[in-house]
Structure formats: C-alpha cells, structure tokens
Coordinates of C-alpha atoms and ligand atoms in Angstrom, one line a residue:
M1 CA 114.1 109.6 97.0
G2 CA 115.4 110.8 93.1
A3 CA 118.2 109.2 92.4
R4 CA 118.2 106.7 94.6
E5 CA 118.4 102.9 93.5
L6 CA 114.9 101.1 93.7
I7 CA 115.2 97.3 94.9
S8 CA 112.8 94.5 92.3
I9 CA 109.6 93.4 94.1
D10 CA 111.5 89.7 93.8
E11 CA 114.6 90.7 95.8
A12 CA 112.3 93.0 98.5
R13 CA 110.1 89.5 99.4
E14 CA 113.5 88.3 99.8
R15 CA 114.9 90.6 102.5
V16 CA 111.2 90.3 104.2
L17 CA 111.2 86.7 104.5
A18 CA 115.5 86.6 105.2
E19 CA 114.6 88.5 108.6
V20 CA 111.7 85.5 109.7
E21 CA 111.9 83.7 112.2
S22 CA 108.7 81.4 113.0
L23 CA 107.1 82.4 116.6
G24 CA 106.9 78.4 118.1
S25 CA 104.0 76.7 118.8
E26 CA 101.1 77.3 120.9
D27 CA 98.3 74.6 121.3
V28 CA 94.5 76.1 120.1
E29 CA 91.6 73.3 120.9
L30 CA 90.5 72.0 117.8
A31 CA 87.6 73.9 117.0
A32 CA 89.0 76.6 117.1
S33 CA 91.8 75.7 115.6
L34 CA 89.9 76.5 112.0
E35 CA 92.5 79.1 110.2
R36 CA 95.5 78.9 111.7
V37 CA 98.5 76.5 110.7
L38 CA 99.1 73.3 111.8
A39 CA 103.4 73.7 113.4
A40 CA 103.4 69.6 113.9
P41 CA 102.6 66.9 111.5
A42 CA 100.0 65.7 112.1
V43 CA 100.9 60.9 111.9
A44 CA 97.0 58.9 112.5
E45 CA 97.5 57.4 115.5
E46 CA 94.6 54.5 114.7
D47 CA 93.9 53.1 111.1
L48 CA 90.8 54.4 109.1
P49 CA 88.6 53.2 109.2
P50 CA 89.3 51.8 112.4
F51 CA 87.5 48.8 111.9
D52 CA 86.5 46.7 108.3
A53 CA 83.2 48.5 107.8
S54 CA 80.2 47.5 106.2
A55 CA 79.5 50.4 103.1
M56 CA 76.1 49.4 102.9
D57 CA 72.7 48.5 104.4
G58 CA 72.2 44.8 103.9
F59 CA 73.2 41.4 105.1
A60 CA 77.2 39.9 105.6
V61 CA 77.2 36.5 105.1
P62 CA 79.5 33.9 105.1
D63 CA 80.6 32.6 101.7
G64 CA 80.0 33.9 97.7
E65 CA 77.6 30.9 96.6
A66 CA 73.9 32.4 95.9
G67 CA 71.0 31.1 98.0
T68 CA 68.9 30.5 101.3
L69 CA 71.0 32.3 104.5
R70 CA 68.6 32.1 108.4
I71 CA 69.4 35.2 109.9
E72 CA 71.6 35.0 112.9
G73 CA 72.3 38.7 114.6
E74 CA 73.1 41.8 114.0
S75 CA 75.6 44.5 113.1
R76 CA 74.9 47.5 113.4
A77 CA 76.9 51.1 113.1
G78 CA 78.1 51.3 117.3
A79 CA 76.8 48.4 118.1
P80 CA 78.7 45.0 116.3
A81 CA 77.3 41.3 116.4
A82 CA 77.7 39.7 119.6
S83 CA 78.9 36.3 118.0
A84 CA 81.1 35.9 114.1
L85 CA 79.2 34.9 111.2
A86 CA 78.8 30.9 111.1
A87 CA 78.6 28.6 107.7
G88 CA 74.6 29.1 106.3
T89 CA 73.8 32.3 108.1
A90 CA 73.8 35.9 107.4
C91 CA 74.1 39.1 110.2
R92 CA 71.8 41.9 109.5
I93 CA 74.3 44.8 109.4
S94 CA 74.8 48.7 108.4
T95 CA 76.1 51.4 106.8
G96 CA 79.2 52.0 108.9
A97 CA 79.0 48.5 111.4
V98 CA 81.6 45.9 111.9
V99 CA 81.8 43.4 109.9
P100 CA 81.8 40.4 112.0
E101 CA 84.6 37.4 111.5
G102 CA 83.8 35.3 108.8
T103 CA 82.8 37.4 106.9
H104 CA 82.8 37.0 103.2
A105 CA 81.0 40.7 101.5
V106 CA 78.5 42.6 103.1
V107 CA 75.5 42.0 100.2
P108 CA 73.1 45.2 99.7
V109 CA 69.5 44.9 101.4
E110 CA 67.8 45.9 98.1
A111 CA 69.4 43.1 96.1
T112 CA 68.1 40.9 98.9
E113 CA 64.9 39.1 100.0
E114 CA 63.4 38.3 103.2
G115 CA 61.1 36.1 104.5
D116 CA 60.6 33.1 108.1
G117 CA 63.5 34.5 109.6
Q118 CA 65.7 33.7 106.0
V119 CA 67.7 36.0 103.1
A120 CA 67.5 35.1 100.0
V121 CA 71.0 36.2 98.2
P122 CA 72.6 36.2 95.1
E123 CA 76.1 35.8 94.3
S124 CA 78.7 38.5 95.6
K125 CA 82.2 38.6 95.0
A126 CA 84.2 38.7 98.1
G127 CA 84.7 41.9 99.9
A128 CA 82.5 43.6 98.3
N129 CA 80.5 46.3 99.8
I130 CA 83.2 46.4 102.7
R131 CA 86.1 49.3 103.9
R132 CA 88.8 48.0 105.3
A133 CA 90.4 48.7 108.3
G134 CA 93.0 51.1 106.6
E135 CA 91.8 52.5 103.9
D136 CA 91.5 55.7 103.7
V137 CA 94.8 56.0 106.9
H138 CA 97.0 53.5 107.8
A139 CA 99.1 54.2 112.2
G140 CA 101.5 55.3 111.5
E141 CA 100.8 57.8 108.4
T142 CA 102.0 61.0 108.1
V143 CA 98.6 62.6 106.7
I144 CA 98.8 66.4 107.2
A145 CA 101.5 68.2 107.3
A146 CA 103.4 71.3 109.7
G147 CA 102.7 74.4 108.1
T148 CA 100.2 73.5 106.1
A149 CA 96.3 76.3 106.7
I150 CA 93.8 74.6 108.9
G151 CA 90.6 74.4 106.5
A152 CA 87.7 72.9 107.0
A153 CA 88.8 69.8 105.4
E154 CA 92.0 70.0 107.4
L155 CA 89.7 69.5 110.9
A156 CA 87.3 67.7 110.6
V157 CA 90.8 65.0 109.7
L158 CA 91.8 66.4 112.7
A159 CA 89.1 65.3 114.5
S160 CA 88.7 61.3 112.7
L161 CA 92.5 61.0 114.1
G162 CA 91.9 62.4 116.9
V163 CA 93.0 65.5 118.3
A164 CA 91.3 67.3 120.3
T165 CA 93.9 69.9 120.9
V166 CA 96.5 70.9 118.3
A167 CA 99.6 72.4 118.1
C168 CA 99.2 75.6 116.3
G169 CA 101.9 78.4 114.8
K170 CA 101.2 81.2 117.6
R171 CA 100.0 84.5 115.8
P172 CA 102.3 87.2 115.3
R173 CA 100.9 89.9 116.9
L174 CA 100.0 93.1 114.1
A175 CA 100.2 97.0 115.0
M176 CA 98.8 98.9 112.5
L177 CA 98.7 102.9 112.2
A178 CA 97.9 105.4 109.7
T179 CA 99.6 108.9 110.0
G180 CA 98.1 112.0 108.4
D181 CA 96.6 115.2 109.9
E182 CA 93.7 114.8 107.3
L183 CA 92.5 111.6 108.0
V184 CA 89.0 111.0 110.2
E185 CA 87.2 107.9 111.4
P186 CA 84.2 106.8 109.4
D187 CA 81.6 107.7 111.9
A188 CA 82.6 111.5 111.6
A189 CA 82.0 113.9 109.2
L190 CA 84.0 115.7 106.6
A191 CA 85.5 119.5 107.4
P192 CA 87.8 120.6 104.2
G193 CA 90.2 118.9 103.1
Q194 CA 89.6 115.9 105.4
I195 CA 89.1 112.2 104.2
R196 CA 88.7 108.8 105.5
N197 CA 91.4 106.7 107.3
S198 CA 90.0 103.3 105.8
N199 CA 93.7 102.0 105.3
A200 CA 93.3 101.6 109.2
Y201 CA 90.9 99.2 108.5
G202 CA 91.9 97.5 105.4
V203 CA 95.6 96.3 106.2
A204 CA 94.1 95.6 109.8
A205 CA 91.7 93.3 107.4
Q206 CA 94.0 91.6 105.0
A207 CA 96.4 91.6 108.5
R208 CA 93.8 89.3 110.7
Q209 CA 93.1 87.7 106.9
A210 CA 96.9 86.8 107.2
G211 CA 97.2 85.3 110.9
A212 CA 97.7 87.8 112.7
E213 CA 96.4 88.9 115.5
V214 CA 95.6 93.0 116.0
V215 CA 96.5 94.8 119.0
E216 CA 96.4 98.5 118.0
R217 CA 95.0 100.4 115.6
S218 CA 95.3 104.1 115.5
R219 CA 96.0 107.1 113.7
V220 CA 99.2 109.8 114.4
P221 CA 99.0 112.8 113.8
D222 CA 101.8 114.4 111.4
D223 CA 103.6 115.2 113.8
A224 CA 107.3 114.5 114.9
G225 CA 106.9 114.0 118.6
A226 CA 103.9 112.4 118.5
T227 CA 104.5 109.7 114.9
R228 CA 107.5 108.7 117.9
A229 CA 105.8 107.8 120.8
A230 CA 102.8 106.0 118.9
L231 CA 105.9 104.1 117.0
A232 CA 107.7 103.3 120.1
D233 CA 104.2 102.0 121.3
A234 CA 103.5 99.8 118.4
L235 CA 107.3 98.7 118.2
D236 CA 106.9 96.6 122.0
A237 CA 103.4 95.9 121.9
A238 CA 103.5 93.8 118.7
D239 CA 106.2 91.5 116.5
V240 CA 104.7 93.5 113.4
V241 CA 104.1 96.6 113.2
C242 CA 102.8 98.4 109.9
V243 CA 102.4 102.3 109.0
S244 CA 101.5 104.0 106.6
G245 CA 101.9 107.1 104.8
G246 CA 104.7 109.8 106.2
V247 CA 107.2 107.7 104.8
S248 CA 108.1 109.4 101.0
V249 CA 110.4 112.9 101.3
G250 CA 108.3 115.6 102.2
P251 CA 108.8 118.3 105.3
H252 CA 105.3 116.2 107.0
D253 CA 107.0 112.9 107.0
H254 CA 108.2 111.2 110.4
V255 CA 108.1 108.5 109.9
K256 CA 111.1 107.4 108.6
P257 CA 113.0 109.1 111.5
A258 CA 111.1 108.0 114.1
L259 CA 111.8 104.7 113.4
S260 CA 115.3 104.8 112.7
E261 CA 115.0 107.5 116.8
L262 CA 113.1 104.3 117.5
G263 CA 116.2 101.7 117.1
V264 CA 114.9 100.4 113.6
E265 CA 117.2 99.5 110.6
E266 CA 116.3 100.1 107.8
R267 CA 116.1 96.2 105.2
F268 CA 115.2 98.9 102.4
W269 CA 113.2 101.8 100.7
G270 CA 112.0 101.7 97.4
V271 CA 110.8 99.0 95.7
R272 CA 110.4 98.6 92.0
L273 CA 107.1 98.7 92.0
R274 CA 103.6 100.1 90.9
P275 CA 101.6 100.9 93.1
G276 CA 103.7 101.0 95.6
K277 CA 107.1 102.8 95.3
P278 CA 107.8 103.8 98.4
T279 CA 107.3 101.4 100.6
W280 CA 110.3 101.3 103.9
F281 CA 111.3 97.7 105.7
G282 CA 112.8 97.2 108.5
T283 CA 113.3 94.9 111.6
R284 CA 114.7 96.0 115.4
G285 CA 115.4 92.3 117.1
D286 CA 113.4 90.3 116.3
T287 CA 110.3 92.7 115.2
L288 CA 109.3 93.6 111.8
A289 CA 108.3 97.0 110.9
F290 CA 106.9 98.1 107.5
G291 CA 106.2 101.2 106.0
L292 CA 103.4 101.1 103.8
P293 CA 102.7 104.2 101.5
G294 CA 99.3 106.1 102.6
N295 CA 98.0 106.0 98.9
P296 CA 95.6 103.1 100.1
V297 CA 95.5 100.9 97.0
S298 CA 99.9 101.0 97.5
A299 CA 98.6 100.4 100.7
M300 CA 96.9 97.2 100.5
V301 CA 99.0 95.5 97.7
T302 CA 102.4 96.2 99.2
F303 CA 100.4 94.8 102.4
H304 CA 100.2 92.5 100.5
L305 CA 102.9 91.5 99.3
F306 CA 105.8 92.3 101.1
A307 CA 103.6 92.0 104.7
R308 CA 101.4 89.0 104.7
P309 CA 104.3 86.5 103.3
A310 CA 105.8 87.6 106.1
I311 CA 102.6 87.1 108.6
R312 CA 102.5 83.7 107.0
A313 CA 106.0 82.6 107.6
L314 CA 106.0 83.7 111.6
Q315 CA 103.5 81.5 112.1
G316 CA 105.4 78.6 110.3
A317 CA 102.9 78.5 106.9
D318 CA 104.8 78.5 103.0
P319 CA 105.0 82.7 102.5
G320 CA 101.9 81.9 100.1
L321 CA 102.6 83.9 97.2
G322 CA 99.7 82.5 95.1
A323 CA 101.1 82.9 92.5
A324 CA 99.6 81.8 89.1
H325 CA 98.8 82.4 85.0
A326 CA 96.8 84.0 83.3
R327 CA 95.5 85.5 79.4
L328 CA 95.3 89.5 79.5
A329 CA 91.7 89.8 78.7
E330 CA 92.6 92.8 77.4
P331 CA 96.2 94.7 76.3
L332 CA 98.4 96.8 79.5
R333 CA 100.6 99.4 79.0
R334 CA 103.8 98.9 80.2
N335 CA 106.0 100.9 82.5
P336 CA 109.7 101.7 81.3
K337 CA 110.6 101.6 85.1
R338 CA 108.8 99.7 87.1
D339 CA 106.4 96.9 87.4
Q340 CA 103.1 97.1 87.8
M341 CA 100.4 94.6 90.1
V342 CA 97.1 95.7 88.3
R343 CA 94.5 94.4 89.8
V344 CA 92.3 92.1 87.5
K345 CA 88.7 90.5 87.5
L346 CA 89.5 86.4 86.6
E347 CA 87.0 85.7 84.2
Q348 CA 86.6 81.6 83.0
G349 CA 88.7 81.3 79.2
E350 CA 88.6 79.6 76.7
D351 CA 92.1 78.3 78.0
G352 CA 91.9 79.0 81.2
W353 CA 92.2 82.6 83.2
L354 CA 91.9 85.4 81.2
A355 CA 93.0 88.9 83.5
R356 CA 91.3 91.9 83.4
P357 CA 91.5 94.8 85.1
T358 CA 88.2 95.6 87.6
K359 CA 88.9 99.5 86.6
A360 CA 91.1 102.3 86.2
Q361 CA 94.2 101.4 88.6
G362 CA 94.7 104.8 89.9
S363 CA 96.7 104.2 93.3
H364 CA 93.8 106.7 95.3
V365 CA 91.0 104.5 93.5
L366 CA 90.4 102.6 96.1
T367 CA 87.5 100.2 94.5
S368 CA 89.8 99.3 92.2
M369 CA 90.2 96.6 94.8
L370 CA 87.1 95.6 94.6
G371 CA 86.6 92.4 92.5
A372 CA 89.7 91.9 92.2
G373 CA 90.8 88.4 92.1
A374 CA 94.4 88.8 91.7
L375 CA 97.1 91.4 91.3
A376 CA 98.7 91.1 87.2
R377 CA 101.8 91.7 87.7
V378 CA 103.1 93.8 84.2
P379 CA 106.9 93.8 83.7
Q380 CA 108.3 97.2 83.4
G381 CA 109.3 97.9 79.5
E382 CA 108.8 99.9 77.0
G383 CA 104.9 98.7 75.6
D384 CA 102.0 97.1 75.5
V385 CA 101.7 93.7 77.0
A386 CA 99.1 92.6 74.3
T387 CA 95.6 90.8 74.9
G388 CA 96.0 86.7 74.9
E389 CA 99.1 87.0 76.6
R390 CA 100.4 84.8 79.7
I391 CA 101.6 86.5 82.2
D392 CA 102.1 86.1 86.2
I393 CA 99.7 87.1 88.4
E394 CA 99.6 86.9 92.4
L395 CA 95.8 85.2 94.0
L396 CA 94.4 87.4 95.9
Ligands
AMP1 P1 101.4 109.7 102.7 O1 102.4 108.6 102.0 O2 101.1 110.1 103.3 O3 101.8 111.1 101.4 O4 99.9 109.2 102.0 C1 99.4 109.8 100.3 C2 98.5 109.8 100.4 O5 97.7 108.2 100.2 C3 97.8 111.3 100.2 O6 96.7 111.7 99.2 C4 96.7 110.5 102.3 O7 95.1 111.4 101.9 C5 96.4 109.4 101.3 N1 96.3 108.5 102.1 C6 97.3 108.4 103.5 N2 97.1 107.8 104.8 C7 95.5 107.3 104.7 C8 94.8 106.4 104.9 N3 95.2 105.7 106.6 N4 93.2 106.6 104.5 C9 92.6 106.8 103.4 N5 94.4 107.5 102.5 C10 95.5 108.0 103.2
MG2 MG1 100.7 111.5 104.9

C-alpha cells in the first residue's frame, strides 16, 4: 500500500453510501416485522383511542354535583351500555369501557358508596377520568416515519393502528467469504499454523444484526482460482459480498485481482484508520463488495464503519451511525497518521459517559471487542488525548 493516498473514514463512508439504492419493499406479517425497517409511513386511519373511554373502574355520572344517583346499566370493556345516561342515574363502568352519551365525568369506585341500587358520589370535574377519542393519535396523522427500525414499541403501535401486514424494506442478501489457508472451522482441532475462522462468524453475525440475510458463509483457500470461483458465485448470489483477508499486497493475497477480473470496480482501497487500513470497496452494478482486512478486530470494526451503514441504507433506513460523545476515562495516545477506533466500555460519569478502553488494542486482540459499547474515535495527531477530554464515539 506504500505511498498510496489513504482516504478518511468519513470519505470512505460517503463513497459507500453514494453507491447505495434502497432495495424496495415487501409485505411482512406484523409479528415478523420486528427489527425490519418500515418502508412507508404508518398513517392512522382511525383515532386512538377510538372512542371516549373510562380511565377507571367506577360510575359514569351525568353532572358534577355531589349526591345520590340511581344505578342504571353497565358499560364494560367491549360491551357498551345500551343507552345514554339519564338525569339522576349513574352507569357502572369499567376501565376501557365506552363512556355513555350524556356523561359528565367518571367517578372512581373508591370515592363512592353503594347500597340499595343507589350510589353516593362526590363532586366531580367535567371530563374527569375520561380518555378522549384521539387523545393519543388523530385519524390521518403520520405516527411512524418511513425508514424507522421496527422495535417492540413500533410493533405495538402498528398493531393498535390495525396494520396486520407491514411494508418493510427488503433485506439485502449477504455473502461472507473468509480467505486464508490457515483457517479451520470452530469444531476443528488446530494443526500447526492453523487458527479458527472467527471472521466468518463475527461478520455474519454483525450482518444479521444489521438486517441482512446471510445467504452464504464460506472459507476460501489462498488460491487465485478458488478465490475467483468463490467470489463469482457470491457476486451472483448476494447484494453485498464481504470477503475477509487477502486484501493486502502479499504474494498470497488474491482478492483484489479476482474482484477486478470479475468486473467489480474499485471505489477505494485504504483508509486512514486503525485498525482497518487495507479496507477495499468496489461495486458491480448494484452489488457492493467489501474487502475487509483479515485481522479479526479490523474485520469487525470496518464492517461496522462501512458495511453496516450500507446494509441499513439498502433497507431504506437511516445509515445509523450511532454518533455520540463521551469523556475519556484514561489518556489515549494519538497515532500520527491515522484515526484510531478504540474499543471502549462506557461507564456512567458525573457528567455523562466515560469511555475506557476494554483492554489492549491490537487488531488481533479479538477479545478487545468483548464488552465494548462503542468505538471511540481518537483523531490522528501527536501526543495524547487527555483524561476528561471529550471525544466522538460510535455506539456499537
Ligand atoms: P490477511 O489480511 O489475510 O493478511 O490476514 C491478516 C491476519 O488476520 C492474519 O493473521 C490472519 O491469520 C488473520 N485472519 C485472516 N482471516 C481470518 C479469519 N477468517 N478469522 C480469524 N483470523 C483471520
Ligand atoms: Mg490471509
């Protein structure tokens, strides 16, 4: 990579997002829409609540005066009273039941005294303990914007709006290839020189968390023909191809030439970033290809920084950069040439979050990812960023 010009993290991200078009939408059954992305705004067709409802178990009363009223009828949840409230009467009512016409207020049962078919009620204020129709949502209102990630709250609101089928952004299909003659699967005993293929699992898991459908996860030997064949299949099968390792300049790094032979055009190679300098990105038509560095931390960090936003945007979501700030809990040495993305734990400080490195930060120290709540961005430069200084973080 020698004297080649490296680009900034932000520039790299912009070049990725510039290539992304959302994949369009598909209908998904409501219960299955969790963690999907809403493709069209959710607009209320009805008021919510749909009718004036009682907020208490008690009595619907016709005016605000204290006094004794004859109990007539009942309005239960799901079973409204048969008739409007007449003068001099009270209607027994439960929480969530329709408030009968002519009701001034609902008096909670605890405030009343009942006997002989009559109830003594205290003074009441107009509208007391009544939830008005449309108090939460008015018909015609946009309740959830397109592009919103559907969590439990969104799902519940969609249900309450009567949305049984949700238009969701299509999930990108993702193929993850891990290159390296040294790699074996997790169930294998290690022969000399071998390591276990963690990238295929880590990156595929990140891809799923970002909403991609992982259609392929495979291991490729450091061989030009095998690399080309595997990438050819992956490019045909997927919207996003991630390939780890083999993107440097060693004699056994076959990924870049293979991608080039397969018609993938380079958009960048090399980012002013540590870990993750040799990250490669290219496109073939609408298909995105990420060459992630082989070192396990680099692979996960660069996936998070570059591939994840693309996967979100393909689904029509905000790329979701998770930008926030924290103060450093201990000094961090700057790197003169590259921004660093330091894996940090977030602790509660007196004045917001404190970021503390999880442990040693080598790009091979995979366990530095454990417990990391964020990546703290240490800008390139000289000297240290001091304890207590405010830095940008990206939530993981
Ligand atoms: P490379 O980018 O292929 O030169 O790999 C850089 C380093 O990452 C080497 O130490 C590799 O053994 C290691 N590595 C590459 N691929 C994987 C993988 N899938 N899982 C774990 N470590 C890997
Ligand atoms: Mg390799």
